[in-house]
Amino acid sequence: MLKTATVGILRAAMTGPELEALRLSLSVALRSVLASLPLAVAVAWLLTRRRFAGRMFLDAFVHLPLVLPPVVVGYLLLLTFGMRGPAGRWLYEQFGIQLIFTTAGAALATAVMTFPLMVRAIRISLEGVDPGLEDAARTLGAGPWDRFFTITLPLMLPGILAGVVTAFAAGLGEFGAVITFVSNIPGETRTLPIALYTALQTPDGDALAARLAAISFSLGLIGLLVSELIARRVQRLLGR
Amino acid sequence: MFSIRALKRRDGFTLDVAIEVATSGVLGLFGRSGCGKTTLVNIVAGLLAADEAHVEIDGIVLEDSRSGTRLPTERRRIGYVFQDARLFPHLDALGNLRYAERRGRGVEKRISLDFVVQLLGLEALLERRVQKLSGGERQRVALGRALLSQPRLLLLDEPLASLDIARREEVLPYFERLRDELSIPMIYVSHQFEEVLRLATHAVLLEQGRVVTQGTLDDVSLHPDLRAIVGPEAVGSVLTATVEAHGGDIAGLAAVRVGANVLHVALRDARAGASVRVQLLARDVILATARPENISVRNIMTGTIVRIANDDADTDMIHIDIGGPLVLSRVTRAASAALNLQQGTRVWVLVKAVSIRGHAFVRNPPPPGTVRKLTY
């Protein structure tokens, strides 16, 4: 039932602008997750396992996007990564990389916004990994990277997967920071929510808006179901 | 030679110890909970940074604060069996063993997976998830895992403490096998004197972060501070003896030689010539000032009182020289006065055979590099 309904909705919706918005949203979410995952694992590890000066500051900084208006995040990105911003100019002059008004820029804005979600999920699972197991691995001759990849990482896998799925799902719908930073360019930065917003601003755009909303709804549902399935499978694998 | 010096101050607790013993055999690190045993072995393993430390095994310096040497744990080659086993939950038993085996590979290989499986009886457990193992089985797998990392020293931190008595009896024999059949030196941490008694060749008595006494178990068993830890009922001299005859007219009874005396001891599985350790609990040792006649007690020795110490308000702890080793006897003041016991008094020392606890014991483990009985 659910399957035929989904297929029906998708088939009906898979015309030009919807398909494009869906493809863009998926691409942006995927790229943001892939780019931020290693950093999120590193930050989660630092916050959980290390005591250092400025730890509280890092913790607060990572969580800022949760409490700031997304428009503010987009504005700050614009200041930093815009063509006249320090990082933006450097990237363009050194590597010819332009983030503003591009899909890559949309991915960056999405990554910043979803970063705290990812770090939180990973951190919770890392806190559940007994450091005593890492000590045990040390006594068996495993060096720092060895024990991270063979003990710590596999044991925090549930949190990583949860973080990835949550960040991906949230990333599909990131609006404020994206539109502020990379604007609303069809085929480049007009993701699902931005396309939906645009449709609402257009006369006779109601039907398109409804179809886009249906796609977002289905994606969200699928995401949640998939994450639940993965979580169960992983829990079993870890023997809990 | 194995030498440890460590100083560590933390929250009003100071650990300050110096230990030096022969590397061969098992060093029992004994003391009540919170005396610093685990802190000390963690410093030896390199898991805990000391304020000052010197850790040396057979001339290899693992840590020396003065010269700034500090090998990280992963390069110390010190096997560690933790109280809570700490098996990796995402691997099965075999996976845990393999994990250690792979990392011990760089080392000149001496202990193989097959050997460990055979020694510790792990065949049936290999495919099992570690969550499905009992407490005793977990400790056996943890022990096998530690061995496969090819350690130059094995630290056993209360490996039986989280097991009930039946499980303990199931695991202890494996530790005894390990001691008798492998040449890996061990430090066995326990707050149970019974375990130290069964396993250790030497013992260190630790109290509030300091070494009270160290030496052979025979010596340590006579130390007055032991009473406060094990309680008055468990005080007793430990004697190292040699089996002269076993079985004979009474099965399960062995004749063992201690210095000039032969004791009859309830003992299972001991061959003539084997080393055994017997403990004569002070409360079970009876003194007489005349030779007793018509009495069921099997062991009657003669000796001289060398010291009378206060035990508590009503009892004395009497030290008797039985021609070399010392025996302790706990008697009431009233009995002591009635018999007029004094230093230098000649006494008959009586102990029932059934009240002597004996443990088969290989006193001299094979020299490093050799392994007996089992081949691998």
XYZ file of C-alpha atoms in Angstrom:
616
model
C 0.000 0.000 0.000
C 2.612 2.455 1.161
C 4.847 1.395 -1.693
C 2.263 1.883 -4.448
C 1.209 5.185 -2.919
C 4.815 6.397 -2.835
C 5.449 5.277 -6.398
C 2.254 7.007 -7.500
C 3.182 10.264 -5.807
C 6.710 10.110 -7.191
C 5.514 9.384 -10.740
C 3.040 12.230 -10.608
C 5.637 14.552 -9.129
C 8.556 13.635 -11.352
C 8.129 16.387 -13.847
C 10.737 19.108 -14.525
C 10.956 21.486 -11.564
C 10.074 18.864 -8.933
C 12.657 16.417 -10.208
C 15.262 19.127 -10.336
C 14.499 20.311 -6.793
C 14.549 16.730 -5.502
C 17.827 15.969 -7.231
C 19.367 19.157 -5.853
C 18.132 18.557 -2.330
C 19.496 15.000 -2.353
C 22.794 16.181 -3.759
C 23.130 19.035 -1.273
C 22.213 16.854 1.702
C 24.556 14.064 0.622
C 27.479 16.376 0.008
C 26.976 18.204 3.293
C 26.851 14.938 5.223
C 29.939 13.506 3.543
C 31.908 16.702 4.061
C 30.966 17.212 7.691
C 31.088 13.591 8.904
C 34.865 13.300 9.493
C 34.921 16.680 11.206
C 31.874 15.812 13.296
C 33.536 12.574 14.469
C 36.722 14.487 15.301
C 34.868 17.210 17.211
C 32.693 14.685 19.055
C 35.835 12.797 20.047
C 37.580 15.964 21.232
C 34.581 17.056 23.272
C 34.126 13.614 24.843
C 37.634 12.337 25.382
C 39.855 15.379 25.794
C 40.053 18.025 28.462
C 41.590 21.181 27.049
C 41.383 24.939 27.429
C 38.584 26.288 25.284
C 36.640 23.045 25.314
C 33.518 24.781 26.549
C 33.937 27.435 23.895
C 34.235 24.819 21.154
C 31.179 23.059 22.530
C 29.160 26.298 22.461
C 30.466 27.266 19.037
C 29.466 23.917 17.523
C 25.966 24.287 18.905
C 25.464 27.894 17.784
C 23.582 26.997 14.563
C 20.888 25.362 16.723
C 20.065 28.639 18.454
C 20.961 31.258 15.854
C 18.382 32.295 13.278
C 19.406 30.433 10.082
C 19.488 33.755 8.265
C 22.257 34.907 10.594
C 24.280 31.778 9.776
C 23.755 32.419 6.066
C 24.806 36.032 6.512
C 27.981 35.053 8.391
C 28.789 32.535 5.635
C 28.272 35.269 3.106
C 30.708 37.511 4.971
C 33.292 34.741 5.227
C 32.886 32.804 1.985
C 31.479 35.522 -0.271
C 33.661 36.750 -3.125
C 34.924 39.587 -0.921
C 35.110 37.522 2.275
C 38.572 36.353 3.401
C 37.973 32.615 2.954
C 35.927 33.049 -0.214
C 38.567 35.164 -1.934
C 41.368 32.825 -0.915
C 39.499 29.746 -2.187
C 38.747 31.440 -5.504
C 42.265 32.786 -6.070
C 44.055 29.610 -4.985
C 41.770 26.900 -6.324
C 39.182 28.657 -8.470
C 36.508 27.428 -6.071
C 33.401 29.580 -5.818
C 30.914 28.708 -3.102
C 28.488 31.558 -3.359
C 25.535 30.922 -5.702
C 26.610 27.280 -6.210
C 25.358 23.857 -5.141
C 28.625 23.401 -3.229
C 27.813 26.565 -1.303
C 24.350 25.228 -0.524
C 26.017 22.067 0.786
C 28.330 24.157 2.996
C 25.425 26.122 4.480
C 23.520 22.877 5.052
C 26.587 21.268 6.639
C 26.995 24.126 9.102
C 23.318 24.000 10.039
C 23.173 20.230 10.526
C 26.613 19.949 12.170
C 25.340 20.199 15.766
C 22.783 17.441 15.130
C 25.487 15.151 13.834
C 27.937 15.954 16.643
C 25.267 15.391 19.277
C 24.309 11.965 17.979
C 27.923 10.844 17.608
C 28.854 12.212 21.006
C 26.098 10.335 22.782
C 27.251 7.047 21.301
C 30.898 7.821 22.002
C 30.047 8.512 25.631
C 28.659 4.990 25.721
C 31.946 3.476 24.559
C 33.888 2.308 27.616
C 37.376 3.872 27.512
C 38.449 0.750 29.382
C 38.062 -1.178 26.120
C 40.497 1.215 24.470
C 42.883 0.681 27.374
C 42.530 -3.056 26.863
C 43.401 -2.613 23.179
C 46.442 -0.549 24.186
C 47.754 -3.325 26.406
C 47.420 -5.674 23.435
C 49.685 -3.433 21.383
C 47.224 -1.247 19.478
C 48.426 2.298 18.806
C 46.142 5.369 18.807
C 44.856 5.144 15.218
C 44.672 1.368 15.352
C 42.432 1.353 18.414
C 40.345 4.220 17.101
C 39.504 2.396 13.887
C 39.214 -1.114 15.337
C 37.539 -0.419 18.683
C 36.153 3.093 19.122
C 34.741 3.635 15.645
C 32.919 0.293 15.305
C 31.409 0.732 18.761
C 30.146 4.235 18.017
C 28.725 3.182 14.659
C 25.092 3.369 15.814
C 25.573 7.013 16.750
C 27.363 7.792 13.518
C 24.561 6.248 11.461
C 21.936 8.031 13.518
C 23.823 11.288 13.071
C 24.168 10.755 9.341
C 20.505 9.948 8.827
C 19.309 12.843 10.998
C 21.678 15.311 9.361
C 20.742 14.054 5.893
C 17.035 14.328 6.574
C 17.395 17.769 8.124
C 19.700 18.794 5.288
C 17.046 18.026 2.675
C 14.950 20.800 4.140
C 17.490 23.455 5.051
C 16.075 26.801 3.987
C 17.122 30.013 5.700
C 20.894 29.678 5.696
C 20.896 28.315 2.138
C 18.753 30.995 0.566
C 20.687 33.740 2.385
C 24.084 32.397 1.371
C 23.547 31.032 -2.140
C 20.273 32.635 -3.143
C 17.586 30.974 -5.238
C 18.964 29.812 -8.582
C 17.028 27.170 -10.529
C 19.107 24.073 -11.158
C 21.888 25.321 -8.899
C 20.574 26.220 -5.462
C 16.782 25.864 -5.703
C 16.336 22.867 -3.399
C 12.977 21.405 -2.332
C 12.086 23.963 0.360
C 13.276 26.869 -1.751
C 11.340 25.578 -4.762
C 8.294 25.184 -2.519
C 8.714 28.729 -1.235
C 9.112 30.028 -4.798
C 6.009 28.147 -5.964
C 4.012 29.743 -3.167
C 5.171 33.166 -4.318
C 4.121 32.410 -7.916
C 0.541 32.808 -9.171
C -0.928 29.357 -9.973
C 1.936 27.721 -8.085
C -0.341 25.971 -5.581
C -0.371 22.595 -7.314
C 3.425 22.570 -7.646
C 3.768 23.568 -3.975
C 1.499 20.687 -2.949
C 3.501 18.185 -4.991
C 6.773 19.466 -3.525
C 5.331 19.227 -0.032
C 4.248 15.640 -0.733
C 7.757 14.753 -1.875
C 9.277 16.308 1.263
C 6.772 14.435 3.405
C 7.562 11.094 1.747
C 11.305 11.655 2.002
C 11.027 12.425 5.696
C 8.999 9.293 6.338
C 11.352 7.092 4.337
C 14.324 8.604 6.147
C 12.896 7.828 9.563
C 11.992 4.251 8.631
C 15.406 3.598 7.117
C 17.188 4.994 10.169
C 15.124 2.764 12.458
C 15.950 -0.309 10.374
C 19.639 0.521 10.307
C 19.683 1.144 14.046
C 18.135 -2.267 14.713
C 20.529 -4.056 12.414
C 23.542 -2.362 13.978
C 22.403 -3.025 17.527
C 22.153 -6.696 16.665
C 25.579 -6.638 15.060
C 27.055 -5.151 18.221
C 25.271 -7.812 20.198
C 23.270 -5.559 22.454
C 64.888 -9.067 38.024
C 61.806 -6.968 38.180
C 61.834 -3.591 39.844
C 59.126 -1.007 40.299
C 59.357 2.295 42.048
C 56.354 4.545 41.906
C 55.184 7.730 43.536
C 51.748 9.119 42.899
C 49.833 11.702 44.892
C 46.159 12.134 44.281
C 43.329 13.604 46.348
C 44.960 13.027 49.708
C 46.108 9.524 48.746
C 49.769 8.805 48.265
C 51.150 5.719 46.598
C 54.814 5.348 47.358
C 56.276 1.924 46.702
C 59.481 0.198 45.801
C 59.303 -3.457 44.842
C 62.119 -5.667 43.712
C 61.650 -9.380 43.052
C 62.896 -12.172 40.862
C 61.108 -12.137 37.518
C 60.264 -15.813 37.477
C 57.011 -16.831 39.069
C 54.021 -15.006 40.361
C 54.155 -11.895 42.489
C 51.060 -11.608 44.649
C 50.098 -8.002 45.251
C 47.926 -8.184 48.288
C 46.035 -5.611 50.296
C 42.532 -4.494 51.030
C 40.437 -2.523 48.561
C 41.634 1.023 48.069
C 45.227 0.397 49.177
C 46.578 1.328 45.767
C 46.970 -2.066 44.080
C 45.175 -1.147 40.886
C 46.861 2.263 40.790
C 50.201 0.504 40.987
C 49.524 -1.995 38.191
C 48.115 0.769 36.009
C 51.393 2.634 36.449
C 53.294 -0.522 35.532
C 51.119 -0.932 32.434
C 51.590 2.722 31.540
C 47.865 3.418 31.671
C 48.350 5.885 34.493
C 51.003 8.578 34.724
C 52.873 8.595 38.026
C 54.562 11.603 39.566
C 57.732 9.576 39.632
C 58.259 6.075 38.362
C 60.842 3.528 37.457
C 59.627 0.314 35.865
C 62.169 -2.231 34.753
C 61.833 -5.855 33.678
C 64.948 -7.942 33.141
C 67.064 -4.902 32.394
C 64.548 -3.378 29.992
C 63.516 0.039 31.248
C 59.874 0.740 30.403
C 59.653 3.933 32.363
C 62.101 6.139 34.161
C 61.109 9.640 35.222
C 64.673 10.760 35.800
C 65.799 10.089 32.240
C 62.389 10.987 30.821
C 61.834 7.503 29.400
C 58.207 6.512 29.121
C 57.167 3.779 26.715
C 53.513 4.039 25.765
C 51.357 1.158 26.962
C 51.042 -0.311 23.468
C 54.800 -0.760 23.246
C 55.383 -2.161 26.712
C 54.267 -5.702 25.888
C 52.541 -6.049 29.228
C 49.486 -8.274 29.153
C 46.660 -7.108 31.354
C 43.674 -9.109 32.536
C 41.159 -6.710 34.016
C 38.676 -7.466 36.752
C 35.837 -6.871 34.282
C 37.489 -8.837 31.412
C 36.919 -6.014 28.925
C 36.320 -8.250 25.937
C 35.514 -6.328 22.777
C 31.727 -6.558 22.413
C 31.688 -6.245 18.622
C 33.856 -9.345 18.187
C 33.234 -12.960 19.141
C 35.604 -14.863 21.415
C 37.817 -15.919 18.516
C 37.799 -12.359 17.176
C 39.069 -11.139 20.522
C 41.882 -13.698 20.490
C 42.793 -12.866 16.890
C 42.856 -9.163 17.696
C 45.665 -9.772 20.166
C 47.389 -12.381 17.999
C 47.689 -9.980 15.052
C 49.179 -7.265 17.217
C 51.635 -9.607 18.891
C 52.938 -10.710 15.530
C 55.934 -8.380 15.346
C 57.294 -10.062 18.424
C 59.268 -13.249 18.281
C 56.397 -15.688 18.331
C 56.209 -17.972 21.299
C 52.558 -18.520 22.107
C 50.208 -19.659 19.376
C 46.454 -19.453 19.129
C 46.143 -23.239 19.147
C 48.249 -23.462 22.268
C 46.161 -20.905 24.117
C 42.931 -22.593 23.078
C 44.272 -25.896 24.374
C 45.737 -24.476 27.592
C 42.598 -22.618 28.605
C 40.045 -25.035 27.170
C 38.479 -22.497 24.842
C 37.458 -24.765 21.926
C 33.759 -24.636 22.675
C 33.729 -20.889 23.227
C 35.423 -19.641 20.074
C 32.349 -18.975 17.961
C 30.381 -17.460 20.789
C 29.473 -13.830 21.136
C 31.149 -12.433 24.218
C 27.764 -11.440 25.653
C 26.860 -15.124 25.737
C 29.852 -16.097 27.870
C 29.651 -16.630 31.611
C 31.854 -14.556 33.911
C 34.402 -17.340 34.264
C 34.491 -17.998 30.522
C 35.021 -14.308 29.880
C 38.024 -14.252 32.155
C 39.480 -17.294 30.403
C 39.081 -15.625 27.009
C 40.555 -12.394 28.422
C 43.486 -14.380 29.761
C 44.006 -16.066 26.385
C 43.811 -12.720 24.645
C 46.444 -11.238 26.966
C 48.726 -14.225 26.349
C 48.447 -13.905 22.570
C 49.817 -10.380 22.659
C 53.094 -12.137 23.581
C 53.602 -10.263 26.849
C 56.872 -10.077 28.734
C 54.822 -9.621 31.913
C 51.224 -10.442 32.752
C 49.184 -8.236 35.082
C 46.152 -9.890 36.622
C 44.049 -7.328 38.437
C 41.586 -9.155 40.669
C 40.547 -11.389 37.782
C 38.293 -13.449 40.027
C 36.809 -10.687 42.143
C 33.636 -10.344 40.119
C 32.972 -14.104 40.110
C 31.085 -16.141 42.665
C 32.934 -18.814 44.611
C 31.973 -21.689 42.304
C 33.173 -19.772 39.229
C 36.372 -18.870 41.024
C 37.127 -22.522 41.598
C 36.483 -23.080 37.900
C 38.999 -20.447 36.786
C 41.728 -20.732 39.439
C 43.140 -24.013 38.098
C 43.798 -22.287 34.756
C 45.903 -19.665 36.494
C 47.776 -22.455 38.253
C 48.401 -24.154 34.900
C 49.615 -20.891 33.491
C 52.047 -20.453 36.354
C 53.318 -24.011 36.136
C 53.497 -24.422 32.367
C 54.473 -21.039 31.004
C 57.456 -18.943 31.881
C 55.702 -15.581 31.794
C 56.174 -13.629 34.989
C 52.929 -12.467 36.533
C 51.712 -9.922 39.005
C 48.538 -11.191 40.603
C 46.510 -8.533 42.391
C 44.017 -9.674 44.970
C 42.370 -8.756 48.214
C 41.775 -12.465 48.872
C 44.746 -13.963 50.695
C 43.495 -17.402 49.706
C 44.138 -16.657 46.024
C 47.579 -15.235 46.721
C 48.316 -18.311 48.784
C 47.426 -20.613 45.919
C 49.143 -18.746 43.139
C 51.931 -16.494 44.262
C 55.589 -17.367 44.638
C 56.311 -14.028 46.257
C 54.037 -11.510 47.849
C 53.902 -7.820 48.518
C 51.624 -6.592 51.256
C 50.332 -3.130 50.453
C 48.602 -0.847 52.895
C 47.485 2.744 52.278
C 49.803 3.106 49.344
C 52.855 1.703 51.083
C 54.639 -1.634 51.062
C 54.257 -3.162 54.508
C 56.357 -6.184 53.719
C 57.536 -8.143 50.702
C 59.198 -11.498 50.279
C 58.305 -15.155 50.139
C 54.821 -16.091 51.239
C 56.337 -17.891 54.203
C 57.782 -14.595 55.442
C 54.799 -12.439 54.559
C 52.433 -14.828 56.346
C 54.169 -14.054 59.655
C 53.853 -10.297 59.367
C 51.781 -8.846 62.228
C 49.935 -6.387 59.946
C 48.385 -9.235 58.006
C 45.978 -9.895 60.860
C 44.205 -6.584 60.449
C 43.539 -7.358 56.784
C 42.638 -11.047 56.722
C 41.117 -11.130 60.196
C 42.262 -13.160 63.234
C 40.649 -16.387 61.960
C 42.744 -16.446 58.771
C 46.127 -15.744 60.290
C 48.509 -18.641 59.979
C 52.032 -19.443 58.978
C 52.637 -20.594 55.443
C 55.234 -23.308 55.036
C 56.797 -24.566 51.865
C 57.127 -28.316 51.959
C 58.077 -31.296 49.821
C 55.815 -34.292 49.363
C 57.472 -37.415 50.723
C 54.689 -39.873 50.137
C 51.182 -39.626 48.900
C 48.222 -41.891 49.378
C 49.624 -44.998 51.003
C 47.480 -46.313 53.817
C 45.126 -43.357 53.762
C 44.068 -41.979 50.409
C 43.986 -38.207 50.136
C 46.536 -37.838 52.902
C 50.116 -36.904 52.108
C 53.261 -36.842 54.186
C 55.165 -33.630 53.550
C 58.521 -32.554 54.869
C 58.947 -29.156 56.444
C 62.502 -28.703 57.711
C 63.093 -31.439 60.271
C 59.431 -32.372 60.579
C 57.060 -34.487 58.571
C 53.474 -33.315 58.471
C 50.407 -35.274 57.450
C 48.241 -33.117 55.271
C 44.974 -33.562 53.441
C 46.066 -33.051 49.867
C 44.773 -34.164 46.514
C 46.793 -34.728 43.368
C 50.314 -34.449 44.630
C 53.251 -36.546 43.483
C 56.149 -37.489 45.730
C 58.860 -34.890 45.351
C 56.459 -32.122 44.427
C 56.553 -28.793 46.178
C 53.506 -27.912 48.180
C 52.508 -25.005 50.250
C 50.683 -25.619 53.486
C 49.064 -23.164 55.795
C 48.731 -23.811 59.510
C 46.065 -21.452 60.780
C 47.061 -19.997 64.141
C 43.668 -20.861 65.591
C 44.142 -24.560 64.704
C 47.592 -24.959 66.256
C 47.458 -26.499 69.722
C 50.292 -26.242 72.241
C 51.201 -28.674 74.997
C 53.967 -28.551 77.583
C 54.079 -32.327 77.962
C 54.037 -35.003 75.275
C 50.375 -35.805 74.687
C 49.351 -39.468 74.636
C 46.354 -41.252 73.152
C 45.277 -38.424 70.949
C 43.802 -38.339 67.454
C 45.951 -35.447 66.276
C 48.257 -36.721 63.508
C 50.873 -34.037 63.636
C 52.920 -33.627 66.761
C 56.084 -31.572 66.506
C 58.398 -30.071 69.053
C 59.542 -26.493 69.108
C 60.648 -23.539 71.168
C 58.669 -20.384 71.784
C 60.590 -17.468 70.317
C 58.098 -14.706 70.780
C 54.790 -13.983 72.475
C 52.862 -11.088 70.966
C 49.594 -9.531 71.999
C 46.860 -10.623 69.657
C 43.854 -8.935 71.194
C 42.529 -8.309 74.685
C 42.048 -11.987 75.462
C 44.500 -13.812 73.235
C 48.210 -14.085 72.551
C 49.927 -14.862 69.269
C 52.721 -17.274 70.027
C 55.586 -17.793 67.577
C 57.187 -21.218 67.779
C 60.404 -22.270 66.085
C 59.950 -25.869 64.907
C 63.528 -26.226 63.715
C 63.716 -23.627 60.978
C 60.299 -22.413 59.997
C 58.072 -20.580 62.430
C 54.556 -21.622 63.351
C 51.930 -19.334 64.859
C 49.527 -20.357 67.554
C 46.684 -18.237 68.841
C 45.852 -19.088 72.433
C 43.812 -17.420 75.108
C 45.626 -15.488 77.809
C 44.147 -17.846 80.365
C 45.602 -20.909 78.600
C 48.896 -19.153 78.137
C 49.073 -18.350 81.854
C 47.948 -21.829 82.935
C 50.756 -23.434 80.944
C 53.169 -20.688 81.962
C 54.198 -20.149 78.339
C 57.215 -17.925 77.972
C 59.889 -17.136 75.499
C 62.229 -20.122 75.414
C 59.636 -22.622 76.665
C 59.842 -25.999 74.893
C 56.445 -27.051 73.601
C 54.737 -29.764 71.645
C 52.914 -28.366 68.641
C 49.772 -30.228 67.601
C 47.864 -29.819 64.357
C 45.089 -32.010 63.002
C 45.829 -33.236 59.491
C 42.381 -32.208 58.315
C 42.820 -28.645 59.446
C 45.913 -28.052 57.335
C 45.273 -26.487 53.963
C 47.689 -27.700 51.338
C 48.157 -26.508 47.788
C 50.155 -28.288 45.141
C 52.725 -25.861 43.989
C 55.581 -25.722 41.571
C 58.091 -23.622 43.357
C 60.529 -23.116 40.556
C 58.866 -22.373 37.250
C 60.859 -23.277 34.150
C 63.475 -20.733 33.129
C 62.452 -18.109 30.542
C 62.061 -19.404 27.039
C 61.231 -22.950 27.976
C 57.834 -24.479 28.233
C 57.060 -27.854 29.635
C 54.447 -30.508 29.036
C 52.456 -28.720 26.361
C 53.983 -28.206 22.981
C 53.101 -25.518 20.553
